[in-house]
Short mmCIF file of C-alpha atoms in Angstrom, two decimals:
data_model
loop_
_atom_site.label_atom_id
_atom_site.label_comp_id
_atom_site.label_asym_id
_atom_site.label_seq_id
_atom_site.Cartn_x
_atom_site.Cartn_y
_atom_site.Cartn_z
CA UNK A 1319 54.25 -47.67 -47.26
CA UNK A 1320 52.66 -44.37 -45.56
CA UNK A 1321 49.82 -44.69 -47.70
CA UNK A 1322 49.01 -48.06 -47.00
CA UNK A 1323 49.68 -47.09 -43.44
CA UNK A 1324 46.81 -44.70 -44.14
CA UNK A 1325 44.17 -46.42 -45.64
CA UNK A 1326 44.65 -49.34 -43.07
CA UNK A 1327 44.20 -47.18 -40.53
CA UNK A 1328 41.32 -45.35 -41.89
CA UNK A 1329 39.89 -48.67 -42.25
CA UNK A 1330 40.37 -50.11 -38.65
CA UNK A 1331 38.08 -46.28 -37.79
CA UNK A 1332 35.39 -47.25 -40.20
CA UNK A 1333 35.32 -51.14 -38.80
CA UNK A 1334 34.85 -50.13 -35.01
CA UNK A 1335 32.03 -47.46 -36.69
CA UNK A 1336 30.47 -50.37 -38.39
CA UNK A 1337 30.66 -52.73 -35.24
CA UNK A 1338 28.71 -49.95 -33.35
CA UNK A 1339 31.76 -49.69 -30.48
CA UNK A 1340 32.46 -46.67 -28.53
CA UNK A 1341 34.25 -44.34 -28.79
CA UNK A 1342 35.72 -43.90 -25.04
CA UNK A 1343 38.52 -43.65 -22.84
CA UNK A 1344 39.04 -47.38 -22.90
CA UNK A 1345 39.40 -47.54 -27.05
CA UNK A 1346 41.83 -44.11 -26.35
CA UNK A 1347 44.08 -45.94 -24.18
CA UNK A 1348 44.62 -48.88 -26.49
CA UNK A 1349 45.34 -46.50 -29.52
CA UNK A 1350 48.64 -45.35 -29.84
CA UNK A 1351 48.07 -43.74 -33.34
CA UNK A 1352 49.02 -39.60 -33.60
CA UNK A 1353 45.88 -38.11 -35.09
CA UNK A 1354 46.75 -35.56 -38.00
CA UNK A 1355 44.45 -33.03 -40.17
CA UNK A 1356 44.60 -35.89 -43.19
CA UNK A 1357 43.78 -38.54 -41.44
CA UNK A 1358 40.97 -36.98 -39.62
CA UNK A 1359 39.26 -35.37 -42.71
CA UNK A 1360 40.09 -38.74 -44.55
CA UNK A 1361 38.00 -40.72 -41.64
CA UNK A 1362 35.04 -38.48 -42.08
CA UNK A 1363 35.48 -38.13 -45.58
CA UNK A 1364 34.74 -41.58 -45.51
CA UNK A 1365 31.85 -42.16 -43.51
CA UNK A 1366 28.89 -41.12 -46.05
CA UNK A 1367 30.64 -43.67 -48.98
CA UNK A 1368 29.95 -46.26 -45.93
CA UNK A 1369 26.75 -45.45 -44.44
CA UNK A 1370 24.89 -43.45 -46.68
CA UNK A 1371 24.97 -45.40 -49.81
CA UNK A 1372 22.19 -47.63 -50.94
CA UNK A 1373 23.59 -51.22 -52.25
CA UNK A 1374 21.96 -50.03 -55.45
CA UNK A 1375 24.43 -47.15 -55.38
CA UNK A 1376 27.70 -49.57 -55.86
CA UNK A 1377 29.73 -49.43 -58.96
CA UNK A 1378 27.48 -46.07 -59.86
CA UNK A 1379 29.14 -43.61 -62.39
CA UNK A 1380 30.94 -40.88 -59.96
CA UNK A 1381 29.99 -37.29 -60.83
CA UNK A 1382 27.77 -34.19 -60.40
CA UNK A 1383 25.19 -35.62 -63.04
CA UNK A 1384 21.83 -36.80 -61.93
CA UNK A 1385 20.16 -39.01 -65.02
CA UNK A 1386 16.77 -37.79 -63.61
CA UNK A 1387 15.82 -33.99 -62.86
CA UNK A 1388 17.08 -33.15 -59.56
CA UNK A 1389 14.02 -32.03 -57.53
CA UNK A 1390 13.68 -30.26 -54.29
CA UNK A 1391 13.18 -32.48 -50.98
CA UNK A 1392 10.90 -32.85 -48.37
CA UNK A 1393 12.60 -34.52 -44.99
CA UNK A 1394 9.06 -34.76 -43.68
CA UNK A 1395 7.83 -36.57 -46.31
CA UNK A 1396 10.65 -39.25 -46.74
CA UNK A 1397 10.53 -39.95 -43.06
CA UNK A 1398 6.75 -40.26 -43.26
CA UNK A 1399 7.69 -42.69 -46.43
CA UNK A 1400 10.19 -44.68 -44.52
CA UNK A 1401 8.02 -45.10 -41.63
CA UNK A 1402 5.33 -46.27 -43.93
CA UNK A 1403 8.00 -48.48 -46.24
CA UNK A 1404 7.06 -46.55 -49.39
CA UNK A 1405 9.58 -46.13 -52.00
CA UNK A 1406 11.75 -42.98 -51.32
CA UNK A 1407 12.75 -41.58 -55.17
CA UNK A 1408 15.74 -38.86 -55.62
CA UNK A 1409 19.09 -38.77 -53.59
CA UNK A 1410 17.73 -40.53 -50.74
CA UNK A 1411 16.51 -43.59 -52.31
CA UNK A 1412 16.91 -47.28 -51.14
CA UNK A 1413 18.81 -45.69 -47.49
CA UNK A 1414 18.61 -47.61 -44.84
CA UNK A 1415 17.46 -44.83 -41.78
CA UNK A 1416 19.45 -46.76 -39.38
CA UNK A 1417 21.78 -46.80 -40.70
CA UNK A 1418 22.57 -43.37 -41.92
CA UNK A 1419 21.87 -42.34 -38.17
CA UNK A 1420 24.60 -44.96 -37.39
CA UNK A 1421 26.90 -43.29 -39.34
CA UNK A 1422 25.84 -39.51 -38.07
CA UNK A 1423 26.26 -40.32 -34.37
CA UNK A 1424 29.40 -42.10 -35.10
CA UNK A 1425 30.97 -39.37 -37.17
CA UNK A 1426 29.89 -37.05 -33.88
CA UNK A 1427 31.38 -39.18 -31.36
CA UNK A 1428 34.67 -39.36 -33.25
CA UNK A 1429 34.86 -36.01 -33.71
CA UNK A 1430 34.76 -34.95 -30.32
CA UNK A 1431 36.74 -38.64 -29.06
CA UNK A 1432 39.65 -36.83 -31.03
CA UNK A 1433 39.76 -33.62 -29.54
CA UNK A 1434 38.73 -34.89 -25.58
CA UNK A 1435 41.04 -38.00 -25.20
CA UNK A 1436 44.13 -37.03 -27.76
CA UNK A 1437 43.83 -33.34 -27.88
CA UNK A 1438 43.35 -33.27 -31.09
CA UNK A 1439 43.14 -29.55 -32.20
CA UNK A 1440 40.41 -29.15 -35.18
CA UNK A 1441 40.51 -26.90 -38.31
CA UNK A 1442 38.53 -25.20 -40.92
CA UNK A 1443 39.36 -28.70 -42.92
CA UNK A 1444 38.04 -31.05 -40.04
CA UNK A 1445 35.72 -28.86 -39.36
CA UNK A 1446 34.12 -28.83 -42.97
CA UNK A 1447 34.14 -32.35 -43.32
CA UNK A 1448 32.16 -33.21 -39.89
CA UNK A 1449 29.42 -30.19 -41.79
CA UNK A 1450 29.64 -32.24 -44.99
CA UNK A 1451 28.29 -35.18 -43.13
CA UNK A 1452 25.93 -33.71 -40.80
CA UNK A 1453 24.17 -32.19 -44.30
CA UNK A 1454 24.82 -35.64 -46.65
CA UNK A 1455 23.20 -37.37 -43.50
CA UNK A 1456 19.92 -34.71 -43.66
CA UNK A 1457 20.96 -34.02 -39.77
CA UNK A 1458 19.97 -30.08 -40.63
CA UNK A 1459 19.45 -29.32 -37.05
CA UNK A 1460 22.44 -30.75 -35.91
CA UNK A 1461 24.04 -29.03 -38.74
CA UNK A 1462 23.18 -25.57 -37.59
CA UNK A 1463 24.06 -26.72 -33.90
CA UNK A 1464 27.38 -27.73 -34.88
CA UNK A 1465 28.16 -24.74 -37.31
CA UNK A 1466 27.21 -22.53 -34.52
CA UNK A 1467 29.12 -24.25 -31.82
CA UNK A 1468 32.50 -24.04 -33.71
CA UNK A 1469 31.42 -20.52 -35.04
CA UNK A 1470 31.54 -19.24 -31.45
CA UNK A 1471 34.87 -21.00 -30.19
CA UNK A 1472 37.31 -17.48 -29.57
CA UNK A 1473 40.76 -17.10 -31.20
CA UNK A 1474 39.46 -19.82 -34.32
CA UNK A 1475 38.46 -19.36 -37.50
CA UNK A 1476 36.99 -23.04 -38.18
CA UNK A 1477 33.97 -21.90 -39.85
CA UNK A 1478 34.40 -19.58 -43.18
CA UNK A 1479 33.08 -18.02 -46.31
CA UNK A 1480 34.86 -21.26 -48.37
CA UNK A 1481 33.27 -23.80 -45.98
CA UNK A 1482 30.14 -22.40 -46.09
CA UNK A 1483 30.19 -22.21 -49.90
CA UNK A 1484 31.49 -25.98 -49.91
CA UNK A 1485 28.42 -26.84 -47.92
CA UNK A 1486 25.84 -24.98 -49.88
CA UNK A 1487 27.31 -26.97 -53.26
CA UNK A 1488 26.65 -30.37 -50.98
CA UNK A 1489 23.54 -29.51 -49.93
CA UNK A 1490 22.19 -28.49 -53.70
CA UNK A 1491 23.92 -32.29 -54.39
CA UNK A 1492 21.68 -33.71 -51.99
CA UNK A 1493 18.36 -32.17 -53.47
CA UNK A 1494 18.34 -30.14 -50.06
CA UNK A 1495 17.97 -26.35 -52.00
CA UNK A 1496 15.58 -24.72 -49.65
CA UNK A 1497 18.02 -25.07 -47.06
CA UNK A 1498 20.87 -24.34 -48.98
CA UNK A 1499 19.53 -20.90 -49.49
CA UNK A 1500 18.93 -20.55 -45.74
CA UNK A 1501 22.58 -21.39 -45.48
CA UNK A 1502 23.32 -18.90 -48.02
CA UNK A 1503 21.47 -15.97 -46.30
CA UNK A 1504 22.49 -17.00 -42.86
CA UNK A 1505 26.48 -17.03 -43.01
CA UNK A 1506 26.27 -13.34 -41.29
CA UNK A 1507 25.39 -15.40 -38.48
CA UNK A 1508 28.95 -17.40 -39.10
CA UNK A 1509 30.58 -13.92 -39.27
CA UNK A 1510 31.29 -15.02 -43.08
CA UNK A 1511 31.03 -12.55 -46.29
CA UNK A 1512 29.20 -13.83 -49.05
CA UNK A 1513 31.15 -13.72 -52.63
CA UNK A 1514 30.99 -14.53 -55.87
CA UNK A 1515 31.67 -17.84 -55.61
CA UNK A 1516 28.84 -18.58 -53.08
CA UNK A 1517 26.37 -16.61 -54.87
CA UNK A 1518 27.43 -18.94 -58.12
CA UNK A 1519 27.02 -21.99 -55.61
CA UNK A 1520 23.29 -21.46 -54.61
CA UNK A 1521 22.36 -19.99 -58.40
CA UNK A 1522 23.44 -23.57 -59.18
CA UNK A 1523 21.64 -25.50 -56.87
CA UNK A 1524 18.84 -23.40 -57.69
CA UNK A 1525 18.81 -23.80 -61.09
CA UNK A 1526 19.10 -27.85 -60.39
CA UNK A 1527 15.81 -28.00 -59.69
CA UNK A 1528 14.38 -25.74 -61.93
CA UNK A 1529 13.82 -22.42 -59.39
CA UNK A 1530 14.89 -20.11 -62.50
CA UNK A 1531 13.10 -17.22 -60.38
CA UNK A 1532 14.87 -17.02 -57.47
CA UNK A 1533 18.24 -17.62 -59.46
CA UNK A 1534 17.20 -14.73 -61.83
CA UNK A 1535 16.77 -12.72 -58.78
CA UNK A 1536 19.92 -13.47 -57.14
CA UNK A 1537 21.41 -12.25 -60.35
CA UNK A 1538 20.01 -9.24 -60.67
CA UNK A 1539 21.15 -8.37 -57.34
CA UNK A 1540 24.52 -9.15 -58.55
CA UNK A 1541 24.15 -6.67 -61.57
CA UNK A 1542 23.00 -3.60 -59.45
CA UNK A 1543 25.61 -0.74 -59.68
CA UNK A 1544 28.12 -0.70 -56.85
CA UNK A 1545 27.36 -4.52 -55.80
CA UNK A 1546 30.51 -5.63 -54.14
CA UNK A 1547 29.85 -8.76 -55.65
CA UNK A 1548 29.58 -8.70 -59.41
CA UNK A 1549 28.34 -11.48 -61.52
CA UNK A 1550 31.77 -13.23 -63.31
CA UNK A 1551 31.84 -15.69 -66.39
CA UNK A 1552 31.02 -18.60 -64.63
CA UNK A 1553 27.71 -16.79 -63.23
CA UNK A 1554 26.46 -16.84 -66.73
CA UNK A 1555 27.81 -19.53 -67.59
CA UNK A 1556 25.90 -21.90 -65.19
CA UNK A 1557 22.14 -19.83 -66.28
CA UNK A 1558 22.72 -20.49 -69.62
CA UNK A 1559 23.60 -23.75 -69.62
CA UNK A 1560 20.67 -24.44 -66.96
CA UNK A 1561 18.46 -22.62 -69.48
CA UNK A 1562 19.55 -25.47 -72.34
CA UNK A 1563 19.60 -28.11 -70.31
CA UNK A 1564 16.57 -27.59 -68.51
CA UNK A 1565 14.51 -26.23 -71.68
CA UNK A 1566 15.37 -29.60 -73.23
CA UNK A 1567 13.42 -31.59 -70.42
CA UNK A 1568 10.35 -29.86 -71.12
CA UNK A 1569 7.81 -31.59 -73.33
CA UNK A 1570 6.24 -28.43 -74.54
CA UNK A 1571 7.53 -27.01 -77.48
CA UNK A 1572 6.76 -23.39 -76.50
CA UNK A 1573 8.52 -23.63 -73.26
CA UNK A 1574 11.69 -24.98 -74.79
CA UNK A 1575 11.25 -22.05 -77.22
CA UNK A 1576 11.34 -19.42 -74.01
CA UNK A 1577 13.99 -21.16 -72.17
CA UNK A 1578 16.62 -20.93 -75.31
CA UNK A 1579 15.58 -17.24 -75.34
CA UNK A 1580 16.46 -17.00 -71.83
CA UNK A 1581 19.92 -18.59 -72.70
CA UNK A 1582 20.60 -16.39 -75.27
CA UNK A 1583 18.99 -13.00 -73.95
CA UNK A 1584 22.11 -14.23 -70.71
CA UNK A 1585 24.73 -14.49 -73.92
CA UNK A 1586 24.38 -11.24 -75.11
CA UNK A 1587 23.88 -9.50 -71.89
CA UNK A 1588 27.40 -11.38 -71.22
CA UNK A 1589 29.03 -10.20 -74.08
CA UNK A 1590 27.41 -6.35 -73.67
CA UNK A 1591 29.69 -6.24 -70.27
CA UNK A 1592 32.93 -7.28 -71.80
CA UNK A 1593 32.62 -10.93 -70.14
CA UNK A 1594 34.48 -13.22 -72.53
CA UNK A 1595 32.10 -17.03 -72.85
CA UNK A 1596 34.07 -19.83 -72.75
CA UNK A 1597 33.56 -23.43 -74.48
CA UNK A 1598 31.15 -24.74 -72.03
CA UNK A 1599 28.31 -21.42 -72.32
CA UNK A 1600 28.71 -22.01 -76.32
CA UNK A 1601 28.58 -25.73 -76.37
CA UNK A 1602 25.49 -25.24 -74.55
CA UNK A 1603 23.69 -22.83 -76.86
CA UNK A 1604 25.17 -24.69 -79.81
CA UNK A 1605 23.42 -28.16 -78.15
CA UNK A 1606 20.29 -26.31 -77.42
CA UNK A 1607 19.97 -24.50 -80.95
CA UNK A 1608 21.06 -28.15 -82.96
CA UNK A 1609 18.08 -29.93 -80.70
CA UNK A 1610 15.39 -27.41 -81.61
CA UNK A 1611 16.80 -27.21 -85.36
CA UNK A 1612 18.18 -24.05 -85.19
CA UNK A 1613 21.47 -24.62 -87.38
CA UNK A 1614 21.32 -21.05 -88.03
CA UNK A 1615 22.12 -19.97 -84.94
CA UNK A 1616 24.55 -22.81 -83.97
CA UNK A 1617 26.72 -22.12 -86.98
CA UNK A 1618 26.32 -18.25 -86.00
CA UNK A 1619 27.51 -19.50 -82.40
CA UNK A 1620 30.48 -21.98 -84.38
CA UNK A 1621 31.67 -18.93 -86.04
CA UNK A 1622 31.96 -16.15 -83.29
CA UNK A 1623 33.43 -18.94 -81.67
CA UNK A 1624 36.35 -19.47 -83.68
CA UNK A 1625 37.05 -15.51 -83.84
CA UNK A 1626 37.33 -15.05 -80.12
CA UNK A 1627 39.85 -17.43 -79.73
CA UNK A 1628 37.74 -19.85 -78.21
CA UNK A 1629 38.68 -23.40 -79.21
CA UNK A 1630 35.83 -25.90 -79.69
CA UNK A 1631 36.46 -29.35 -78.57
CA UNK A 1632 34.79 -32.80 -79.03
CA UNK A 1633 30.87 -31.92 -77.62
CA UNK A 1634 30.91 -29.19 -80.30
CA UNK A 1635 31.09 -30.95 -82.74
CA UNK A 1636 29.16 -33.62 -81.72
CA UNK A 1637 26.16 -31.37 -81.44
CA UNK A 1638 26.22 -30.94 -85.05
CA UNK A 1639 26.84 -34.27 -86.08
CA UNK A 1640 23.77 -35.39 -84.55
CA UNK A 1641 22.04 -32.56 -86.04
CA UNK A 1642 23.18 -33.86 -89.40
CA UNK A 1643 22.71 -37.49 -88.58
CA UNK A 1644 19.34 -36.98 -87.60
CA UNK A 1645 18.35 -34.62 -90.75
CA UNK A 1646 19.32 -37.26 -93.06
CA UNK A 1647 22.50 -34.70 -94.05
CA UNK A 1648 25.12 -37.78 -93.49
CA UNK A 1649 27.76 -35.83 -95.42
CA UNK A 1650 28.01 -32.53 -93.48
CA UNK A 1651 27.90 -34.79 -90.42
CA UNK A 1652 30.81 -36.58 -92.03
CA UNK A 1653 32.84 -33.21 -92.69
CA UNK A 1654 32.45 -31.75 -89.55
CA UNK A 1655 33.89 -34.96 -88.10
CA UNK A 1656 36.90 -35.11 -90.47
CA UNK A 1657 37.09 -31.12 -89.52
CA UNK A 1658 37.68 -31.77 -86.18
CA UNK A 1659 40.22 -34.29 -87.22
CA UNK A 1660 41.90 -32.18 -89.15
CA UNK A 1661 41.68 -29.27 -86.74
CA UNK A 1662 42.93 -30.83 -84.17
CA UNK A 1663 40.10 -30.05 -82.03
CA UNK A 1664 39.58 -33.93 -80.34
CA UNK A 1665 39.46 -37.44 -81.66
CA UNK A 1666 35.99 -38.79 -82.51
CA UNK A 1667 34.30 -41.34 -80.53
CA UNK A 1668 31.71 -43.96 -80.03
CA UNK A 1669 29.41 -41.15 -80.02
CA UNK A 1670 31.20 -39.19 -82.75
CA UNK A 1671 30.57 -42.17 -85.10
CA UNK A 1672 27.20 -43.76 -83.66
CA UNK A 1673 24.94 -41.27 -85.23
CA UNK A 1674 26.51 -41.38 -89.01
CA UNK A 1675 26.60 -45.30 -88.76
CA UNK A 1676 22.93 -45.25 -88.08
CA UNK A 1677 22.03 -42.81 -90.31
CA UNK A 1678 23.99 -44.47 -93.05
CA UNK A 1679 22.28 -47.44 -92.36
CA UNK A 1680 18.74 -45.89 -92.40
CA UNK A 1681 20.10 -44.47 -95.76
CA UNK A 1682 20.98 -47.50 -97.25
CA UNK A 1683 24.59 -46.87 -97.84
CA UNK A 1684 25.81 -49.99 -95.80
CA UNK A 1685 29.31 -50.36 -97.57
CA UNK A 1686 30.35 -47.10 -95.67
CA UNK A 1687 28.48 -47.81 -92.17
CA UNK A 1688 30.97 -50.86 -92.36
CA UNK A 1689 33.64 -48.71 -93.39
CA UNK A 1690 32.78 -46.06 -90.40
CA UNK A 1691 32.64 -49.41 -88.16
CA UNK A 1692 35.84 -50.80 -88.54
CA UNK A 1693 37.37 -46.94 -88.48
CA UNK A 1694 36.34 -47.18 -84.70
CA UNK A 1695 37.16 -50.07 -83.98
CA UNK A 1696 40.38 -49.68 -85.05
CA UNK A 1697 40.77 -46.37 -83.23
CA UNK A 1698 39.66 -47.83 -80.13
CA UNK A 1699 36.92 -47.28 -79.55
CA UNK A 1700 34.18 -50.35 -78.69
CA UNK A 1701 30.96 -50.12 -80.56
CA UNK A 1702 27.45 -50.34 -78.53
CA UNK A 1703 25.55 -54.16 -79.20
CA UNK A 1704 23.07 -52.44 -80.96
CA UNK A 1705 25.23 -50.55 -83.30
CA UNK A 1706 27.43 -53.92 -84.27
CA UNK A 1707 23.67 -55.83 -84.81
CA UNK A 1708 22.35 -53.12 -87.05
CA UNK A 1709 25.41 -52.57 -89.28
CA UNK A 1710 25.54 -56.78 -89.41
CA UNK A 1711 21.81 -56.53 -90.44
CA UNK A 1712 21.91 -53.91 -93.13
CA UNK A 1713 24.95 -56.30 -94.23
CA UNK A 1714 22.85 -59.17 -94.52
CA UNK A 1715 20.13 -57.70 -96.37
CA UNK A 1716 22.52 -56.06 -98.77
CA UNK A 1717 23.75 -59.66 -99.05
CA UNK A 1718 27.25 -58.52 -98.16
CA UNK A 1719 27.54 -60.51 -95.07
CA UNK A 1720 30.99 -61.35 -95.64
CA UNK A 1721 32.61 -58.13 -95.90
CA UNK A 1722 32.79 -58.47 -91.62
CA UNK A 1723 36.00 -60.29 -91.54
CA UNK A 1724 36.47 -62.66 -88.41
CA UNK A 1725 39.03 -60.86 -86.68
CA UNK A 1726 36.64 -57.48 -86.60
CA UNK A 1727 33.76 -59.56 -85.41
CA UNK A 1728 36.08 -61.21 -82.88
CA UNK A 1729 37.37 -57.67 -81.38
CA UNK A 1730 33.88 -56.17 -81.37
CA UNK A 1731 31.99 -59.35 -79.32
CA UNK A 1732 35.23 -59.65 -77.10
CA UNK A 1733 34.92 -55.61 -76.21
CA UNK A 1734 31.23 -55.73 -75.60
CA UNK A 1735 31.82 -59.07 -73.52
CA UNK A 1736 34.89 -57.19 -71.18
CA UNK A 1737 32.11 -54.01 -71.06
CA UNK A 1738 29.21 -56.01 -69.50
CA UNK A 1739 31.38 -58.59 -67.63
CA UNK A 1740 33.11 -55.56 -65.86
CA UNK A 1741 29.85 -54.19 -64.97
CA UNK A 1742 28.42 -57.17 -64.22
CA UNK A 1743 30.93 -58.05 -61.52
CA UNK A 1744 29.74 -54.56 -59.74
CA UNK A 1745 26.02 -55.22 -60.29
CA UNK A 1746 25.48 -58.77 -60.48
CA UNK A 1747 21.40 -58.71 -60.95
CA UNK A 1748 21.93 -56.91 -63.57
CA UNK A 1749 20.51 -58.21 -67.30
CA UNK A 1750 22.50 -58.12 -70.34
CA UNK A 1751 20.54 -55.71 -71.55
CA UNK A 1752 20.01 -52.85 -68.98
CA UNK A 1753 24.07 -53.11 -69.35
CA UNK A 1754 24.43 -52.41 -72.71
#
């Protein structure tokens, strides 16, 4: 009942936002509602998911990944693009300006209707929230307004070293890097300490966008002797997988060939100081070396793996099942699926068993892509259309059409059928086949 209580309530704040009303001494005398910490950070928590989101952006996949390279922007450019109606690519795309300034001198108003007309006493929480908007809105000179104002107020510590990390990681989000880093050098003005965990912030915001330089830089400070803040697991850990990821991108064979160096060179180094990698830094390298057809070295990686104690999980193995799959070695891909069966080590998925059906098809060995077809269907697991169509088609060239039985074919259309319908309900101009 509280919780509906809640979310009503942070509802009714979002509707007067929406409605454009003020915020003023009339709308406080007609509100009878006591104003805590959660319900504040919860109303501004709210306001970007309302006014900074393109209609595109509804029923997008939540998470950190971009499917394009995130690249460093230009607030004088996009406003001379909006101005002009050009098409505004990255983070910012498809916003409606009015909007989003809607939404920033709402959040402002409510922020300080709170603490005039209720007394409301703000926090580092409230406080980071309001900063969170002010940077997902691109108000940066507001921002630095605002994080100096409560920076100043006597007897308070609203504005520290974890709020100032937390809005250097939104900041790298929003493709804003340049002034994340002027964030990041200007927290002595916030009477804040950098740490570890800011310096691992901006290296990964950095190495977002591909600014490999400055994050190498940043980490050699971190190595000099005596530097009260030393680099950590997770500092490596976010270069080398940058390195992989980022290497991968590249069309030129050369550069993909330095930045797996790079990746490796940080591995060793890692391992020289008695840092100890963990699954994510080897599934990287492991990736990286199976894409460039360096088995090798990924089985070297597989091995030192096991003998530090380091458990690999499903995306390990994956990485050498596509390896496999796409070197026409079906039955090592095969094995090191049943291994991780038998290890324990995950259960195989659509994209466990995607690249040995296709490969078994391409092979000609139909009779066990059907086999490896109904194995994951039967575990779960719903097949992509274009798997299904290509096992059917291998069937009916083999003239083995009938080996599908009607209840298989029945479970695989009706899964695909859910997948787009529930996708299609989110993005309705959506064609079939951009959904599957």
């Amino acid at each position: 009942m509280a919780s509906r209580r809640h979310t009503l309530l942070v509802n009714q704040v979002m509707a007067v936002m929406i409605q454009n009303r003020s915020f003023d001494a009339q709308l406080a005398a007609s509100t009878n509602q006591p104003w805590t910490l959660d319900l504040v950070s919860d109303i501004l928590r709210s306001i970007p998911n309302f006014f900074f989101q393109s209609p595109r952006s509804i029923g997008r996949q939540m998470g950190f990944r971009h499917r394009a390279p995130l690249k460093q922007r230009h607030l004088n450019v996009e406003s001379h693009k909006f101005r002009k109606n050009v098409l505004v690519l990255g983070p910012a795309a498809y916003r409606d300006p009015q909007r989003v300034k809607l939404g920033l001198d709402k959040a402002m108003e409510f922020f300080n209707w709170v603490e005039t007309y209720f007394g409301f006493a703000h926090d580092e929480i409230t406080c980071r929230e309001m900063a969170c908007v002010l940077a997902r809105g691109s108000r940066l000179k507001g921002l630095w307004v605002f994080l100096k104002e409560m920076s100043r107020r006597d007897g308070e510590k609203l504005v520290s070293t974890s709020s100032v990390t937390c809005l250097i990681k939104v900041l790298g989000e929003e493709g804003l890097v340049n002034e994340a880093l002027d964030v990041f050098y200007g927290m002595k003005r916030f009477r804040c300490k950098q740490d570890v965990y800011a310096y691992n912030t901006v290296i990964y915001a950095l190495c977002r966008v591909g600014n490999f330089k400055k994050a190498r830089f940043l980490l050699e400070q971190m190595e000099l002797p005596g530097f009260r803040c030393p680099p950590d697991t997770y500092t490596y850990t976010i270069l080398i997988s940058s390195y992989c990821k980022y290497g991968m991108q590249t069309g030129c064979r050369k550069a993909i060939r330095r930045r797996l160096w790079e990746a490796n060179h940080l591995f060793r180094i890692m391992l020289f100081k008695g840092l100890v990698p963990d699954v994510v830094a080897y599934n990287c390298l492991i990736d990286g070396c199976c894409k460039t057809y360096r088995i090798e070295r990924a089985l070297e990686l597989f091995e030192d793996m096991n003998k530090r104690g380091c458990l690999p999980n499903r995306v390990t193995y994956n990485s050498f099942i596509r390896y496999y799959s796409a070197v026409n070695e079906t039955d090592k891909a095969v094995e090191m699926m049943r291994s991780m069966q038998k290890m324990n080590h995950g259960m195989p998925t659509s994209s466990s068993y995607t690249p040995i059906i296709h490969a078994l098809c391409e092979a000609g060995r139909v009779l066990e892509a059907r086999d490896f077809l109904i194995e994951l269907v039967d575990g779960g697991s719903v097949p992509r259309e274009y798997t299904y169509k290509l096992v059917c088609d291998a069937l009916n060239s083999a003239g083995e059409a009938n080996l599908l039985d009607n209840e298989l074919n029945k479970r695989v259309k009706d899964g695909i059928d859910k997948r787009c319908r529930q996708v299609m309900k989110l993005k309705p101009i959506m064609s079939r086949k951009k959904v599957l």
